[in-house]
mmCIF file of C-alpha atoms and ligand atoms in Angstrom:
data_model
loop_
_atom_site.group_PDB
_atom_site.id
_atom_site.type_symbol
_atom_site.label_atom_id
_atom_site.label_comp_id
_atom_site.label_asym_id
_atom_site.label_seq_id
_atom_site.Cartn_x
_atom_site.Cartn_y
_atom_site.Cartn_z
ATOM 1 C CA UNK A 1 -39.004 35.785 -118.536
ATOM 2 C CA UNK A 2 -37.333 32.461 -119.362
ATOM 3 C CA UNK A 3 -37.092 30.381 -116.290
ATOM 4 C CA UNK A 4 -33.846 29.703 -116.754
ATOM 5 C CA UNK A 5 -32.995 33.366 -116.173
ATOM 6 C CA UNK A 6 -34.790 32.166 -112.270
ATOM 7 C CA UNK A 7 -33.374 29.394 -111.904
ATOM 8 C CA UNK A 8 -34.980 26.489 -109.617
ATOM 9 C CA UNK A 9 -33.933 28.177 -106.117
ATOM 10 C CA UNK A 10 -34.888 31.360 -107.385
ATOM 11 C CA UNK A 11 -38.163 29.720 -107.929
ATOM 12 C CA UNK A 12 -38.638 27.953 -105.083
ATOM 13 C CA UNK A 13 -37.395 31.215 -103.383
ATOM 14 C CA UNK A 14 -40.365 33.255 -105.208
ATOM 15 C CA UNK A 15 -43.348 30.871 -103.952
ATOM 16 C CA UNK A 16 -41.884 30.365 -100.612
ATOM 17 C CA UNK A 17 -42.293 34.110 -99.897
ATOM 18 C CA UNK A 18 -45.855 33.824 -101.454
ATOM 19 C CA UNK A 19 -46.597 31.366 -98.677
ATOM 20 C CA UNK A 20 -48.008 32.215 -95.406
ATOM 21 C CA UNK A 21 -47.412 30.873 -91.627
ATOM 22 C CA UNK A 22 -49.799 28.026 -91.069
ATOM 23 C CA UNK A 23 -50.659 26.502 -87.289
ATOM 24 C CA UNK A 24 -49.855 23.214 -88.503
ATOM 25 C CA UNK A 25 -46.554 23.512 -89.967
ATOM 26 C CA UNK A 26 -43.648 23.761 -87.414
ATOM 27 C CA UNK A 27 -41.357 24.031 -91.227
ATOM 28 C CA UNK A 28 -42.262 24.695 -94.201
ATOM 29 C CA UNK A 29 -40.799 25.584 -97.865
ATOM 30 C CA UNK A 30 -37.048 25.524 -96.908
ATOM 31 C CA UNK A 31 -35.719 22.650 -95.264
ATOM 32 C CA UNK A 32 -35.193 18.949 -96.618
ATOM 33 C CA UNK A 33 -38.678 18.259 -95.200
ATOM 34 C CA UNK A 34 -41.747 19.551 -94.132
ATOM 35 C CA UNK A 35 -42.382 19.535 -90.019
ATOM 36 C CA UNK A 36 -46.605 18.986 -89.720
ATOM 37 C CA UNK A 37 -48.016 19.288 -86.140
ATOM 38 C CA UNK A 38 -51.418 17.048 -86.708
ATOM 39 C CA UNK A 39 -54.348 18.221 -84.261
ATOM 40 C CA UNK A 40 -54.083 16.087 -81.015
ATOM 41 C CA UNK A 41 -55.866 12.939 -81.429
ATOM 42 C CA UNK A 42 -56.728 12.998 -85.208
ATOM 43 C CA UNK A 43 -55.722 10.944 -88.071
ATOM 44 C CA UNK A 44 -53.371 11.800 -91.208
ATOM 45 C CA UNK A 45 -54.919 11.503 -94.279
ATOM 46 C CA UNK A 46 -52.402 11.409 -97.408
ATOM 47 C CA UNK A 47 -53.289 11.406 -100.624
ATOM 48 C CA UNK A 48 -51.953 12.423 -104.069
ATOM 49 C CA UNK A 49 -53.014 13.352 -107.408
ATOM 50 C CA UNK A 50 -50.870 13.673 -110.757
ATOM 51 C CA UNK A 51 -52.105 16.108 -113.991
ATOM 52 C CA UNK A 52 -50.390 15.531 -116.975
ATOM 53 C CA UNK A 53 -50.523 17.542 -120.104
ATOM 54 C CA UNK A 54 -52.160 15.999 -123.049
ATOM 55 C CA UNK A 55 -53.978 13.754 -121.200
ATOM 56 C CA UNK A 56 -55.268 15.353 -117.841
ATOM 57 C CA UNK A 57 -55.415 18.770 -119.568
ATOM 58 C CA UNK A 58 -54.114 20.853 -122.535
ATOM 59 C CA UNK A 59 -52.648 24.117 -122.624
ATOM 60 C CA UNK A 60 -54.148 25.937 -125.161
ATOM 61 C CA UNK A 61 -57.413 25.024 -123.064
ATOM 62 C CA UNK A 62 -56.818 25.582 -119.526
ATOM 63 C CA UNK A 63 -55.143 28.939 -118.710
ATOM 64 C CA UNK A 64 -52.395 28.606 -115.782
ATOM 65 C CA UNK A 65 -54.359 29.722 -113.005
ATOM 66 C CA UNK A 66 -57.112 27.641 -113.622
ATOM 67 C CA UNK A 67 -54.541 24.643 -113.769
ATOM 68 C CA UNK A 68 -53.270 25.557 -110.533
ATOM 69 C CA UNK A 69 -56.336 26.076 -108.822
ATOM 70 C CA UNK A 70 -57.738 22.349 -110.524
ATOM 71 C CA UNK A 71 -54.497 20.795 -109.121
ATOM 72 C CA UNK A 72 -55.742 21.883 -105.673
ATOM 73 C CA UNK A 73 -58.905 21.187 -105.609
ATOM 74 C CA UNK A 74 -58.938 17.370 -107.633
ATOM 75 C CA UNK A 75 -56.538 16.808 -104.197
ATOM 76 C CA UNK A 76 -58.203 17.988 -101.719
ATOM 77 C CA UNK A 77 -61.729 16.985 -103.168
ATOM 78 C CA UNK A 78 -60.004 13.305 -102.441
ATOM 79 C CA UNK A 79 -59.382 14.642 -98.257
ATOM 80 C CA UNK A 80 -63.585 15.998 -98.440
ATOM 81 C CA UNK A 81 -64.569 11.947 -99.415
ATOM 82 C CA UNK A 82 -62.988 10.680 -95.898
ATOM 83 C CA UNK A 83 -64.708 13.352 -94.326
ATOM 84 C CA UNK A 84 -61.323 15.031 -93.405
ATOM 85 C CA UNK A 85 -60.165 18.524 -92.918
ATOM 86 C CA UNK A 86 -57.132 19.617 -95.901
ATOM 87 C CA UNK A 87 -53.790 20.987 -94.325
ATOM 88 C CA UNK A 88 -50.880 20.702 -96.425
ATOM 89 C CA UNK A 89 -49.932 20.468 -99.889
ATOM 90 C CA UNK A 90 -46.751 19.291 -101.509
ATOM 91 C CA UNK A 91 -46.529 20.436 -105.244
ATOM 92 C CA UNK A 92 -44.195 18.553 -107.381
ATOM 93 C CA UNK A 93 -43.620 19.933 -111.345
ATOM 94 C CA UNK A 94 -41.852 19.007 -113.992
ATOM 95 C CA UNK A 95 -41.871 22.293 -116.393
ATOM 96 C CA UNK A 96 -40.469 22.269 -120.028
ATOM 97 C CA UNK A 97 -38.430 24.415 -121.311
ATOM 98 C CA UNK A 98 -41.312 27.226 -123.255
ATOM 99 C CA UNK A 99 -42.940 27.477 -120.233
ATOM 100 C CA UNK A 100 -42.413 30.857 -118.641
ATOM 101 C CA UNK A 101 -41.879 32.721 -114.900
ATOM 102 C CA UNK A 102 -44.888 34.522 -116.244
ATOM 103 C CA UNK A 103 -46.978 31.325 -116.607
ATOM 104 C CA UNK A 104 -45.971 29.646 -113.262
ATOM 105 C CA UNK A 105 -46.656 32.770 -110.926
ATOM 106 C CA UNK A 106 -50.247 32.237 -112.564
ATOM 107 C CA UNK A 107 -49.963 28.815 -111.401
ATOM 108 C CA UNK A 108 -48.724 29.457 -108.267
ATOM 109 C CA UNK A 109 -51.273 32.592 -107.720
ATOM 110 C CA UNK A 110 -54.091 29.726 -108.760
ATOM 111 C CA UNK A 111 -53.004 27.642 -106.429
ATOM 112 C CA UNK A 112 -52.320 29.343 -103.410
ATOM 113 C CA UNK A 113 -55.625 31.368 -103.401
ATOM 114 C CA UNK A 114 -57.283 27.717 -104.084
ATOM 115 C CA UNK A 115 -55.226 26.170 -101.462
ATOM 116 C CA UNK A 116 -56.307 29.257 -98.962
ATOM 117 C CA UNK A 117 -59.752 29.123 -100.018
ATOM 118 C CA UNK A 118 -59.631 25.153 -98.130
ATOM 119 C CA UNK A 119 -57.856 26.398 -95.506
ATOM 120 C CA UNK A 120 -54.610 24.310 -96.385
ATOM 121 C CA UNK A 121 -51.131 25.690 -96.614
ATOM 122 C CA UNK A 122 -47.799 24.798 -99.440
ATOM 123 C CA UNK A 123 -45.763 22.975 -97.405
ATOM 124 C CA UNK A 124 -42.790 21.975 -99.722
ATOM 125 C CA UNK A 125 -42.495 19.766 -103.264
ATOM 126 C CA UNK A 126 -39.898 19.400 -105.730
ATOM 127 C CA UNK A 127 -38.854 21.676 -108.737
ATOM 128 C CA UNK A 128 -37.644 19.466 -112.223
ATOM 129 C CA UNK A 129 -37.009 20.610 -115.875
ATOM 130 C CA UNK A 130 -39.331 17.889 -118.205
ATOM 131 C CA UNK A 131 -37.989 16.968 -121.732
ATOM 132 C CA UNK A 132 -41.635 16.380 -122.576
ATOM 133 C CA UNK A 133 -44.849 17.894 -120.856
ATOM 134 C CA UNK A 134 -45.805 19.625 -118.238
ATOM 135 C CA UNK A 135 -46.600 17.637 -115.224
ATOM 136 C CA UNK A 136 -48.153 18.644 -112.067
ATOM 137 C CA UNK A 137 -47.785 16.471 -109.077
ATOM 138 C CA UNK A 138 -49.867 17.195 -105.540
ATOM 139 C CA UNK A 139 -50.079 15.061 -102.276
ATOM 140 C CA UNK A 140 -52.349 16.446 -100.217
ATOM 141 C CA UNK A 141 -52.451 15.809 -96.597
ATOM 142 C CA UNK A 142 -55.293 16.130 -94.044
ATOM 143 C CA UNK A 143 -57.101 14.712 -90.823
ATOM 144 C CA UNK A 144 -59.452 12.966 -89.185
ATOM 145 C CA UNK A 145 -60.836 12.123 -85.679
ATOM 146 C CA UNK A 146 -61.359 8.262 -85.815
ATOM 147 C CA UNK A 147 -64.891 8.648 -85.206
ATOM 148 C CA UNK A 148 -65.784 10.839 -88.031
ATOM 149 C CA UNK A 149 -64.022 8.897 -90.814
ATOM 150 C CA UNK A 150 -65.676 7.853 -93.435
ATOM 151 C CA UNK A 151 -64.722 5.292 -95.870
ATOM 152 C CA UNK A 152 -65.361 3.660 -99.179
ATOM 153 C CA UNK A 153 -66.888 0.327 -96.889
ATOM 154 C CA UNK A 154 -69.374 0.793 -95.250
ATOM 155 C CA UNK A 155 -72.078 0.902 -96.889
ATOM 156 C CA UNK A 156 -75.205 -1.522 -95.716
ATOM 157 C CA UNK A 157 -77.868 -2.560 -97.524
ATOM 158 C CA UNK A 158 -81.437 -0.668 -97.529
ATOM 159 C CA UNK A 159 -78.936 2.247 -97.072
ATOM 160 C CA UNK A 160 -79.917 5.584 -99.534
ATOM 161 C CA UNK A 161 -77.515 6.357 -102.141
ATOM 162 C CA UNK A 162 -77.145 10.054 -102.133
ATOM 163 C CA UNK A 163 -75.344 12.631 -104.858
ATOM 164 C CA UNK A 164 -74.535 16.474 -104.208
ATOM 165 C CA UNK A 165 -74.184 19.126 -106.930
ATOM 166 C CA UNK A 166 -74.902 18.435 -110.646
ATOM 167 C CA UNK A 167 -73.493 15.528 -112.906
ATOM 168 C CA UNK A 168 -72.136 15.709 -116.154
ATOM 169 C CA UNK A 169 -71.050 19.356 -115.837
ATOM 170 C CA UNK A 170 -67.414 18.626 -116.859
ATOM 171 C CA UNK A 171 -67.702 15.924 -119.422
ATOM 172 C CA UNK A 172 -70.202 17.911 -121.107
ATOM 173 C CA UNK A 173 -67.796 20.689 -121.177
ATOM 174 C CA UNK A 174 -65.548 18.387 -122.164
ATOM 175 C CA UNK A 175 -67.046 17.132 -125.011
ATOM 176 C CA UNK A 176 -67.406 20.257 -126.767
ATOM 177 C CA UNK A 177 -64.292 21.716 -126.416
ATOM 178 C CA UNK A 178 -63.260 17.923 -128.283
ATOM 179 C CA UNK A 179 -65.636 19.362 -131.356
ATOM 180 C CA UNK A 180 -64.661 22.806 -131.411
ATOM 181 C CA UNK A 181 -67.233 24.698 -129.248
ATOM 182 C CA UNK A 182 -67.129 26.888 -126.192
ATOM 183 C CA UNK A 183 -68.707 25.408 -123.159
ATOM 184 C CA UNK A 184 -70.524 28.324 -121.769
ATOM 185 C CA UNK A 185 -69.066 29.544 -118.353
ATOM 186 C CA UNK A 186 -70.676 27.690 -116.045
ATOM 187 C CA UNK A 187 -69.651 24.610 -117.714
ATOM 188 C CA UNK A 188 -66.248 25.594 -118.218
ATOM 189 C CA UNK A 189 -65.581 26.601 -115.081
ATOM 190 C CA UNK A 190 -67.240 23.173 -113.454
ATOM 191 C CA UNK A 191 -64.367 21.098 -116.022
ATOM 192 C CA UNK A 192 -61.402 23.343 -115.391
ATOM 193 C CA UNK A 193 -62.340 25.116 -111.760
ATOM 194 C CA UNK A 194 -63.921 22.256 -110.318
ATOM 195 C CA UNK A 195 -64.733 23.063 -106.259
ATOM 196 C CA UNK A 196 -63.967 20.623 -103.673
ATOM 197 C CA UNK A 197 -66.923 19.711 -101.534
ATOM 198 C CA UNK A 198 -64.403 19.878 -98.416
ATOM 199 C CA UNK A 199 -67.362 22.226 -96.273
ATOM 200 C CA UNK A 200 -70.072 19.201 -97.163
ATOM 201 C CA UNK A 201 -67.586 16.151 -96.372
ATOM 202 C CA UNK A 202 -66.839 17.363 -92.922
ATOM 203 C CA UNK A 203 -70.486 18.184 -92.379
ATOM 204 C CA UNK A 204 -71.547 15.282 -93.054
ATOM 205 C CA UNK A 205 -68.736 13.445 -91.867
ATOM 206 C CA UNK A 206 -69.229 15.370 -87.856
ATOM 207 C CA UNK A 207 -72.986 14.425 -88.722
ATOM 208 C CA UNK A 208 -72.544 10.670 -88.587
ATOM 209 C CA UNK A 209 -74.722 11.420 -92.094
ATOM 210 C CA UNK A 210 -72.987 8.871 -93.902
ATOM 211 C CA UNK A 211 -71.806 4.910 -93.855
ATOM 212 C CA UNK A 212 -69.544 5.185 -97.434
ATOM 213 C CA UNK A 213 -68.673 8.087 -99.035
ATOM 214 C CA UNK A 214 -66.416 8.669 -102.019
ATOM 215 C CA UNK A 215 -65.758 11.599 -104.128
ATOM 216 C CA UNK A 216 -66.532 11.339 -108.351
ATOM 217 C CA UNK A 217 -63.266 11.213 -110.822
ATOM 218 C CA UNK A 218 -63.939 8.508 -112.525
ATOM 219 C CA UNK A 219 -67.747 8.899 -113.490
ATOM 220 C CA UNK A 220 -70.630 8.216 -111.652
ATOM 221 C CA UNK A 221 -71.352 4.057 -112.025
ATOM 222 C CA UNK A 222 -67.435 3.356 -112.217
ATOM 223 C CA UNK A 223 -67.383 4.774 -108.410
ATOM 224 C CA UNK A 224 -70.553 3.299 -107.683
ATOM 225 C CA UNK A 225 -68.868 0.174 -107.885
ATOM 226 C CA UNK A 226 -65.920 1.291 -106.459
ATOM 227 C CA UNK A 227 -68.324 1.346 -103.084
ATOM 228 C CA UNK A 228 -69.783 -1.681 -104.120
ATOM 229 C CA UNK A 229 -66.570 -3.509 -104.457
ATOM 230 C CA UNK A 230 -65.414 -1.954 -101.417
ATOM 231 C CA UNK A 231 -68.607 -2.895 -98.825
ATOM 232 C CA UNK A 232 -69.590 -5.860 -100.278
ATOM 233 C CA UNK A 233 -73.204 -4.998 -101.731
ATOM 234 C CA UNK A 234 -75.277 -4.482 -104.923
ATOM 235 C CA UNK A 235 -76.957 -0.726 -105.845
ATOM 236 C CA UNK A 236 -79.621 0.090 -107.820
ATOM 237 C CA UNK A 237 -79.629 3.471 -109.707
ATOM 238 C CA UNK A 238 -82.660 5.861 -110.825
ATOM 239 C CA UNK A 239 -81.401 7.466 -114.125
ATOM 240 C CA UNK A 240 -84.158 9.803 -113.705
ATOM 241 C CA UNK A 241 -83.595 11.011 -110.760
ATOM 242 C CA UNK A 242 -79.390 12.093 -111.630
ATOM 243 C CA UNK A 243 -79.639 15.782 -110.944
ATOM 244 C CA UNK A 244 -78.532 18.064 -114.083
ATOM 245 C CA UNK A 245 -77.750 22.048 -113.975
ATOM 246 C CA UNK A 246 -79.428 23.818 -115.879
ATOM 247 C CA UNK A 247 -76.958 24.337 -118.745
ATOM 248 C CA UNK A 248 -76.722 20.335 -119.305
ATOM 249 C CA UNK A 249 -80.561 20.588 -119.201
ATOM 250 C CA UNK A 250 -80.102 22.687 -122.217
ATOM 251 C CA UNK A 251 -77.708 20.821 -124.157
ATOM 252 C CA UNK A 252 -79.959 17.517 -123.309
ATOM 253 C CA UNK A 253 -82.992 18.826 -125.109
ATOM 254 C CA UNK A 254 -80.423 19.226 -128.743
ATOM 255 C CA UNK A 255 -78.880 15.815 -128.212
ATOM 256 C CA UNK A 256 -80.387 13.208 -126.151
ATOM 257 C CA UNK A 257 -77.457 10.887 -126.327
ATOM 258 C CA UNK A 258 -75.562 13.214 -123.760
ATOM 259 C CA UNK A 259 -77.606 11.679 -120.936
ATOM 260 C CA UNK A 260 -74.523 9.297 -120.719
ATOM 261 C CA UNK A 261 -72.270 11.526 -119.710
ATOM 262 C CA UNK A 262 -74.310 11.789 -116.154
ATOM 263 C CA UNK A 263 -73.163 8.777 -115.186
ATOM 264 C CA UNK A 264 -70.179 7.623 -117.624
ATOM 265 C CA UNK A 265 -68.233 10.646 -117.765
ATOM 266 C CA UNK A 266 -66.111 12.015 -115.050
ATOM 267 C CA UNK A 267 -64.366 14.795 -113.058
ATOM 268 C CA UNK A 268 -67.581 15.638 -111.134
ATOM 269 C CA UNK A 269 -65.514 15.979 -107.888
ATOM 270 C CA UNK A 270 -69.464 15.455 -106.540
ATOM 271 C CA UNK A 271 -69.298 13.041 -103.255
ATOM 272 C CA UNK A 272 -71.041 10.460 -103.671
ATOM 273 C CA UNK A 273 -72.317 8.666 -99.975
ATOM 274 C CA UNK A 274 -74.412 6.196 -98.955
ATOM 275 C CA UNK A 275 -77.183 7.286 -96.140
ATOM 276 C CA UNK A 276 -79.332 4.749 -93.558
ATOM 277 C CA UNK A 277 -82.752 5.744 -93.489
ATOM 278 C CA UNK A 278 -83.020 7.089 -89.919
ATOM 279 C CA UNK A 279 -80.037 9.552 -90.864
ATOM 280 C CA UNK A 280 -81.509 11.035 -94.475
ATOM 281 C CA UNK A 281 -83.148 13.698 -91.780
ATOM 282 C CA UNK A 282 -80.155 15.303 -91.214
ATOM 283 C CA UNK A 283 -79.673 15.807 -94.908
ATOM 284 C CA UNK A 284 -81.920 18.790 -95.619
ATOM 285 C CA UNK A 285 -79.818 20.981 -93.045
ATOM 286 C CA UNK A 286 -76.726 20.443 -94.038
ATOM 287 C CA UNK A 287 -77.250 20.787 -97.424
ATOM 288 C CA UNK A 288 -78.318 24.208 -96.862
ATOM 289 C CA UNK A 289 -76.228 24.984 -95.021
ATOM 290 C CA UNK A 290 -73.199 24.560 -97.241
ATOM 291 C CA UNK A 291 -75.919 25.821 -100.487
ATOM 292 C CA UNK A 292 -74.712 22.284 -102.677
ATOM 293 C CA UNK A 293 -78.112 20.004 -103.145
ATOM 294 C CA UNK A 294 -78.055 16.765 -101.962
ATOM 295 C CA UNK A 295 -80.032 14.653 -104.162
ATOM 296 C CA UNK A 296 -81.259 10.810 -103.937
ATOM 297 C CA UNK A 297 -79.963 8.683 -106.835
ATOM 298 C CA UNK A 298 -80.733 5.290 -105.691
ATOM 299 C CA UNK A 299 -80.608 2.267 -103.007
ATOM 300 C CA UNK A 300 -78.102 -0.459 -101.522
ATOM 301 C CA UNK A 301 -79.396 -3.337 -102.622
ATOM 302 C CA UNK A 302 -77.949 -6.882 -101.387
ATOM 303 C CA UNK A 303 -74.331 -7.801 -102.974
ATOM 304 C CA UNK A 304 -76.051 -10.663 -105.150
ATOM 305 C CA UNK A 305 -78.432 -7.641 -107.362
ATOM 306 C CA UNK A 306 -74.814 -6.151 -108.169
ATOM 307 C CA UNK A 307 -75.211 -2.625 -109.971
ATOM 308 C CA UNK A 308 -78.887 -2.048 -112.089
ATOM 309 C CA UNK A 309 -79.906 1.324 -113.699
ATOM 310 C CA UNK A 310 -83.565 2.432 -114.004
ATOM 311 C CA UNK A 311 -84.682 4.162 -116.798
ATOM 312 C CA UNK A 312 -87.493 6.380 -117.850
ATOM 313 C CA UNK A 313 -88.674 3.656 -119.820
ATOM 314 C CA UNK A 314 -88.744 1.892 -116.388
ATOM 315 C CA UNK A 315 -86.319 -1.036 -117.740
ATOM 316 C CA UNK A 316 -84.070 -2.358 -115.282
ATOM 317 C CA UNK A 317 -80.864 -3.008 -116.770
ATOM 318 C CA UNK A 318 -77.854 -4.982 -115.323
ATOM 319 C CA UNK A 319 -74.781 -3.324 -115.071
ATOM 320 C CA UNK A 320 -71.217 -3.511 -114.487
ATOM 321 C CA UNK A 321 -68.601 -0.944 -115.709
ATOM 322 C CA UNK A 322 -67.780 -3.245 -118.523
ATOM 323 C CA UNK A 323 -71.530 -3.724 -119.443
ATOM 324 C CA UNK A 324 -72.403 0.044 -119.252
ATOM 325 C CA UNK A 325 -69.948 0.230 -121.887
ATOM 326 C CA UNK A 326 -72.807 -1.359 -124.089
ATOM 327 C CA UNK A 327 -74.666 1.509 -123.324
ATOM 328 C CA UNK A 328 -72.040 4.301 -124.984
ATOM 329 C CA UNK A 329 -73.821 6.714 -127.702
ATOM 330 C CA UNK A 330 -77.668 5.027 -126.643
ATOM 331 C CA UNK A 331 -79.872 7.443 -125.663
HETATM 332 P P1 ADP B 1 -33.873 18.843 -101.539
HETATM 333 O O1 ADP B 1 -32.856 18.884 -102.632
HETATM 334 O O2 ADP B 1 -33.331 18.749 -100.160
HETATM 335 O O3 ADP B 1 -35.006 17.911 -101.807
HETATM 336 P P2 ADP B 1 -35.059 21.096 -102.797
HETATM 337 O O4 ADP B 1 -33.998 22.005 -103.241
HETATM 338 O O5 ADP B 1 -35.715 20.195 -103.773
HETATM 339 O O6 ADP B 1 -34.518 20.315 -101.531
HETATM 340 O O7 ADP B 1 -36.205 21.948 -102.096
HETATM 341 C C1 ADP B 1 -35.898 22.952 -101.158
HETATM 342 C C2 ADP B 1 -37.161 23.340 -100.456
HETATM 343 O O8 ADP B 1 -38.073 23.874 -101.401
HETATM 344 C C3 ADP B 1 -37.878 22.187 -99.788
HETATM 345 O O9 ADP B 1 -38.520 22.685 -98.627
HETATM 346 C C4 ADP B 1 -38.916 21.801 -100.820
HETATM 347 O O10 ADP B 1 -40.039 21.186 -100.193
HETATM 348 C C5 ADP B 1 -39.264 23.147 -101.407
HETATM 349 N N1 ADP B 1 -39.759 23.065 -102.790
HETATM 350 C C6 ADP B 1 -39.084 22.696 -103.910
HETATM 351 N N2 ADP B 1 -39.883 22.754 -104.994
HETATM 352 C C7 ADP B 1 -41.089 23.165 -104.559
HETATM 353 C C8 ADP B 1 -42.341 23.391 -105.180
HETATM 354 N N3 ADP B 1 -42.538 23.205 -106.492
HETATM 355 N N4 ADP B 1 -43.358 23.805 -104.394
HETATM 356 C C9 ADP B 1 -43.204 23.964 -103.065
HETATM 357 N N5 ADP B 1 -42.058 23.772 -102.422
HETATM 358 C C10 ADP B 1 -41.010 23.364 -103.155
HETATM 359 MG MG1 MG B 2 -35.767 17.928 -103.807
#
């Protein structure tokens, strides 16, 4: 069905009846705004996230669920890195004219499962026709007790630097849909069904686990620094010791040169923390418990060492996101 046939109330209509009650939201879809009742004492955490076709993702790669669970979960994955809980999303799209009713209730059955799967609710957006592509707009809102936050400064130095999941996943998936080939399903589903680490961040975040945290978009060393810059101190990084699934283990052993993509490319949505010694106890635990591995990547070092990879060749090199350019296509 075109959805012009719909119409944008009869739209908005259709999700709002998809949408169930939530504790938190005095008023939702249906009013000129959204009422949110935060938990008593807790901070809001707001935050927002824009995919745009042809460059965030393309259409004849990403089926419409998929998008609309990805558009949940690069959000809230941004909530998990200050250690908060998700509540709300707003959902703003801009839809061209070939897309169909058929296509966005797979978008909207993506997201809302997504969405209910971090225990947030749709809370409103806004509904626009685009003359060009199809653009998906989320703000994400969550919270906080004061205590428990946990930001991008922080970190100290002597402090561990600490990864969960796998790196690489997504770029590597990336990558060879870019040449043609099928990532297998693991991979694919790490680049276009990426999970939010929302369970881990507020583990470790009611843990006191962590001094910095941040989650990975942009690649590895980019948000490295982006701590770095942030607490004022240098990091060195083991190369050897990024941890790799099994599937970019594989791909490794054919072409060598892929290694960069552990720590240049992005869309991990990994979080990425820094731990003091007398806390990388608690670590084991909680890693368990929430079944994502929490591996050690590296140290704080003091501001003047800036950012240095170790090799297997046991080089260190001096880095900065413009010098680890140097290292694209090296193996
Ligand atoms: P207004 O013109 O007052 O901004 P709209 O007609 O845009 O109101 O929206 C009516 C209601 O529908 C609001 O609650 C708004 O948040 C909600 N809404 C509109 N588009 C979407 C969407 N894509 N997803 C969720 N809620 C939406
Ligand atoms: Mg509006």
């Amino acid at each position: 069905m075109k959805l012009a046939e719909l119409g944008e109330f009869g739209f908005i209509e259709r999700l709002r009846r998809l949408v169930a009650e939530h504790e938190s939201l005095r008023q939702g879809i249906g009013d000129d705004c959204a009422v949110f009742v935060p938990p008593p004492g807790q901070l809001l955490l707001t935050t927002t996230d824009m995919l745009i076709e042809q460059i965030h993702f393309r259409r004849d790669w990403a089926d419409f669920r998929r998008l609309g669970r990805k558009s949940v979960a690069v959000n809230v994955s941004d909530i998990a890195a200050m250690g908060g809980t998700p509540r709300t999303l707003y959902l703003g799209l801009a839809i061209p004219a070939d897309i169909t009713v058929e296509d966005l209730d797979l978008f909207a059955a993506g997201f809302l499962e997504s969405a209910a799967s971090y225990g947030a609710v749709l809370a409103g957006g806004d509904t626009c026709r685009s003359p060009g592509p199809l653009i998906v707009s989320v703000t994400a809102e969550g919270t906080v007790a004061e205590a428990e936050l946990i930001r991008r400064k922080g970190a100290r130095t002597g402090d561990t630097l600490y990864v969960s999941g796998t790196l690489g996943d997504s770029a590597l998936a990336l990558r060879l849909l870019q040449s043609g080939k099928e990532p297998d399903p693991f991979l694919a589903r790490r680049h276009h069904d990426p999970e939010a680490r929302t369970g881990l961040g507020r583990a470790l975040a009611a843990a006191g686990a962590a001094t910095a945290m941040i989650d990975l978009s942009d690649g590895l060393l980019g948000d490295v620094q982006h701590i770095l810059d942030a607490s004022g101190v240098g990091a060195r990084v083991n190369i050897d010791d990024l941890p790799l699934s099994p599937s970019f283990h594989g791909a490794l052993r054919q072409d060598p040169a892929l290694l960069e993509l552990t720590w240049g490319g992005g869309e991990d949505y990994e979080l990425l923390l820094t731990v003091p010694p007398e806390r990388e106890s608690l670590l084991p635990a909680i890693a368990r418990t929430h079944g994502v591995p929490l591996t050690r990547i590296g140290t704080i070092t003091p501001p003047d060492d800036g950012l240095t990879l170790r090799d297997s060749r046991g080089l260190l090199r001096a880095t900065s996101l413009r010098g680890f350019n140097h290292f694209d296509g090296r193996p």
